[in-house]
Coordinates of N, CA and C in Angstrom, one line a residue:
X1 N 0.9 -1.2 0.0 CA 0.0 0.0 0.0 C 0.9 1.2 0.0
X2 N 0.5 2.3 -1.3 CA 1.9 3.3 -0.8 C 1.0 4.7 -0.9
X3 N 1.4 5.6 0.2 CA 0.7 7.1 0.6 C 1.3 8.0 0.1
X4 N 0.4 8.6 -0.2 CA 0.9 10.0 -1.3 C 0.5 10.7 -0.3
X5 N 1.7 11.5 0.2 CA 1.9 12.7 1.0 C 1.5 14.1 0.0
X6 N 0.8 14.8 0.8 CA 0.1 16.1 0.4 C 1.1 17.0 1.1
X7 N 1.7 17.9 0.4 CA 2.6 19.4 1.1 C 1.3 20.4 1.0
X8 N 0.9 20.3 1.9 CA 0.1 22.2 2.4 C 0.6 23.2 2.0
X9 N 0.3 24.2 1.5 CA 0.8 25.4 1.1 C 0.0 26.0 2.9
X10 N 0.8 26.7 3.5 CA 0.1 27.6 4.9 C 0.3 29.6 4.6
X11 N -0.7 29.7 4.9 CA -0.6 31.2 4.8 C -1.2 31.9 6.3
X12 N 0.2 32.1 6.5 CA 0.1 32.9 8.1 C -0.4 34.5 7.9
X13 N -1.3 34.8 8.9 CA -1.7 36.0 8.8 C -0.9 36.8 9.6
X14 N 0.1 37.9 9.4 CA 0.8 38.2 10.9 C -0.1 39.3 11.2
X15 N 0.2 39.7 12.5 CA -0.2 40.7 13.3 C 0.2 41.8 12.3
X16 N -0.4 42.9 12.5 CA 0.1 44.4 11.8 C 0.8 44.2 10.3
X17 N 0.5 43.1 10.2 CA 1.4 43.1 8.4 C 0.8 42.0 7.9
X18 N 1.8 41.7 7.0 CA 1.6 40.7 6.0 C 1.2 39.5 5.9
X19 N 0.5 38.9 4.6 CA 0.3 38.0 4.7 C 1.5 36.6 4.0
X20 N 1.8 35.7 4.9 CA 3.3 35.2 4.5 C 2.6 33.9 3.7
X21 N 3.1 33.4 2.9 CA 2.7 32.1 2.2 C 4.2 31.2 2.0
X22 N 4.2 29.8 2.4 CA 4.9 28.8 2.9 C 5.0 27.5 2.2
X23 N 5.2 27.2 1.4 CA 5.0 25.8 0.5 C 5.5 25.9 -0.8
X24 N 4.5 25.2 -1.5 CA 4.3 25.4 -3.1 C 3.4 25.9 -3.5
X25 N 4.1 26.6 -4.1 CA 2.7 27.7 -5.0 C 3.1 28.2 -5.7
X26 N 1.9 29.0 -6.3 CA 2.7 30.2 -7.6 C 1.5 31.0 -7.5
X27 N 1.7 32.1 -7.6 CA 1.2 33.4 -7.9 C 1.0 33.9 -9.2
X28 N 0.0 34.2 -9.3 CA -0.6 34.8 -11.0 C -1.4 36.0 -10.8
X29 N -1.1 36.5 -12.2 CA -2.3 38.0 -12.0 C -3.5 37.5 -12.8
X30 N -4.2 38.8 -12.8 CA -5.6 38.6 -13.4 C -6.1 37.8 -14.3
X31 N -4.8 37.9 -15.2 CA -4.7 36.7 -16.9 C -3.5 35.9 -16.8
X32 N -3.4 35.2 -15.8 CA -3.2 34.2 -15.5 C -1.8 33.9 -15.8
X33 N -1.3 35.1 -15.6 CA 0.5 35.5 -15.6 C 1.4 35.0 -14.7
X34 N 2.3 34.4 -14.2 CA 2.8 33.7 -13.2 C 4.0 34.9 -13.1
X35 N 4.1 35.4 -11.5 CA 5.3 36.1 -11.0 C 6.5 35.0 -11.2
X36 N 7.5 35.8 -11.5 CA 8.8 34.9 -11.4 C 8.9 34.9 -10.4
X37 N 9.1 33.8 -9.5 CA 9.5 34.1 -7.8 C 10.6 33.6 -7.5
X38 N 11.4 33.2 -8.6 CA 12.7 32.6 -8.6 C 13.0 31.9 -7.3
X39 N 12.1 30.4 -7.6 CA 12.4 29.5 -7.0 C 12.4 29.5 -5.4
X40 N 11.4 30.6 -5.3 CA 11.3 30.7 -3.6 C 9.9 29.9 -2.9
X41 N 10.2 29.6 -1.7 CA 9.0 28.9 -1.0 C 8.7 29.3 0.3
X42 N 8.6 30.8 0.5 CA 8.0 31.7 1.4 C 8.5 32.9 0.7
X43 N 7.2 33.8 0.8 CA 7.3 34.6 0.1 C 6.2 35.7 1.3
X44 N 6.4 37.1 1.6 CA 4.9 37.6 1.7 C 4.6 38.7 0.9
X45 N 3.0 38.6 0.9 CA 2.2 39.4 0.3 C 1.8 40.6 1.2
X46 N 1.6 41.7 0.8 CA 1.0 42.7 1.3 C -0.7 43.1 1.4
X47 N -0.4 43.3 2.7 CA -2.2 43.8 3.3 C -2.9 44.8 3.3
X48 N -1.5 46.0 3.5 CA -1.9 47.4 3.7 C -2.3 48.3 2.4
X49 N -1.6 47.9 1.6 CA -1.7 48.7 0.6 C -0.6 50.0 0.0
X50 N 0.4 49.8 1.5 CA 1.2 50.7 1.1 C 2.1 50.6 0.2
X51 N 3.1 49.0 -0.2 CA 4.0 48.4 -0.6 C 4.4 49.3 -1.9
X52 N 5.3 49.8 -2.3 CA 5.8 49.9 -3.8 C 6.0 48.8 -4.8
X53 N 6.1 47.5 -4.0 CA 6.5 46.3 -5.0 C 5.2 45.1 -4.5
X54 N 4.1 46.0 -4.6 CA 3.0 45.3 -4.9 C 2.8 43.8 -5.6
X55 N 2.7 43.0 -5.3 CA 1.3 42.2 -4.4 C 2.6 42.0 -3.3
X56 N 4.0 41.9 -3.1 CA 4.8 41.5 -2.2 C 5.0 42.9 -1.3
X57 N 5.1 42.1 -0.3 CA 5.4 43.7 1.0 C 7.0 43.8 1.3
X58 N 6.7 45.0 1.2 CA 8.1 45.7 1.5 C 8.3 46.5 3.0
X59 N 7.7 46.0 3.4 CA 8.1 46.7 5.2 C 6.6 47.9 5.1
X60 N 6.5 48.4 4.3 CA 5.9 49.7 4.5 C 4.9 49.9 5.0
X61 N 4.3 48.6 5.6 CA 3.3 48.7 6.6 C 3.9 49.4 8.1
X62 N 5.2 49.2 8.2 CA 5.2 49.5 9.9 C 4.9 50.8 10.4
X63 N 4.2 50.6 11.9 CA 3.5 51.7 12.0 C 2.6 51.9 11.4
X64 N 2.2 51.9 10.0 CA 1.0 52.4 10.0 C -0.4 51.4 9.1
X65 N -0.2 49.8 10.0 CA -1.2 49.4 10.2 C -1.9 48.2 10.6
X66 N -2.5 48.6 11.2 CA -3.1 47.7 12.8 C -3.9 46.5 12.0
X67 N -3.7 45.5 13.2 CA -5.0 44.4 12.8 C -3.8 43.1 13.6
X68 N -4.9 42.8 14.7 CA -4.4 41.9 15.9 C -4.9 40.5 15.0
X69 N -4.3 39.4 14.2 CA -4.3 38.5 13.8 C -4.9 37.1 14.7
X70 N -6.0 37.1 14.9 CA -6.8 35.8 15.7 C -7.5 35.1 15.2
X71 N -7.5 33.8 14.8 CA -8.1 32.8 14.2 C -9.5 32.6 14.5
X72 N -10.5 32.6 13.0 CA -12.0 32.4 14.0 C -12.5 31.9 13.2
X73 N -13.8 30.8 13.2 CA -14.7 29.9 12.9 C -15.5 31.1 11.7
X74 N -15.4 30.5 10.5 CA -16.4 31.7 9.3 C -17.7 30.4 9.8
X75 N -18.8 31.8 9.3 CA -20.0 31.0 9.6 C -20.3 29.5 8.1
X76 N -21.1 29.1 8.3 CA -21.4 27.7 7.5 C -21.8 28.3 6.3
X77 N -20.9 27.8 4.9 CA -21.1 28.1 3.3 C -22.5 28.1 3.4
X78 N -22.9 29.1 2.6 CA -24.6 29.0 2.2 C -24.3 28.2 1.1
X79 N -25.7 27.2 0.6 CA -25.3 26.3 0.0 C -26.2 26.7 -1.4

């Protein structure tokens, strides 16, 4: 009998910043463009909006912007 292991891609929400993604993946834009990410497997994204090198964060959140990161139950998919 042989098990095919699944790698999770995890995307941590931090406190006051960004969002970090951890695995395998790839990132695309709207038409289905793939960022070069030259072969990296953590990468983060930006939340704030401030970043100059957009969708990836560049620090530019610090200081200016909040949001305490706590995990919580979404209500049940409407079906």
């Amino acid at each position: 009998m042989s098990h095919t292991i699944m790698n999770k891609t995890k995307l941590i929400i931090n406190n006051n910043g960004s969002i970090k993604i951890e695995g395998d993946f790839e990132i695309v834009d709207t038409n289905g463009n793939a960022y070069g990410l030259q072969g990296r497997t953590v990468v983060s994204l930006c939340r704030c909006g401030l970043s100059a090198n957009k969708p990836f964060c560049d620090g530019a959140h610090k200081e200016k912007f909040a949001h305490e990161a706590v995990a919580f139950e979404l209500p049940p998919r409407k079906v």
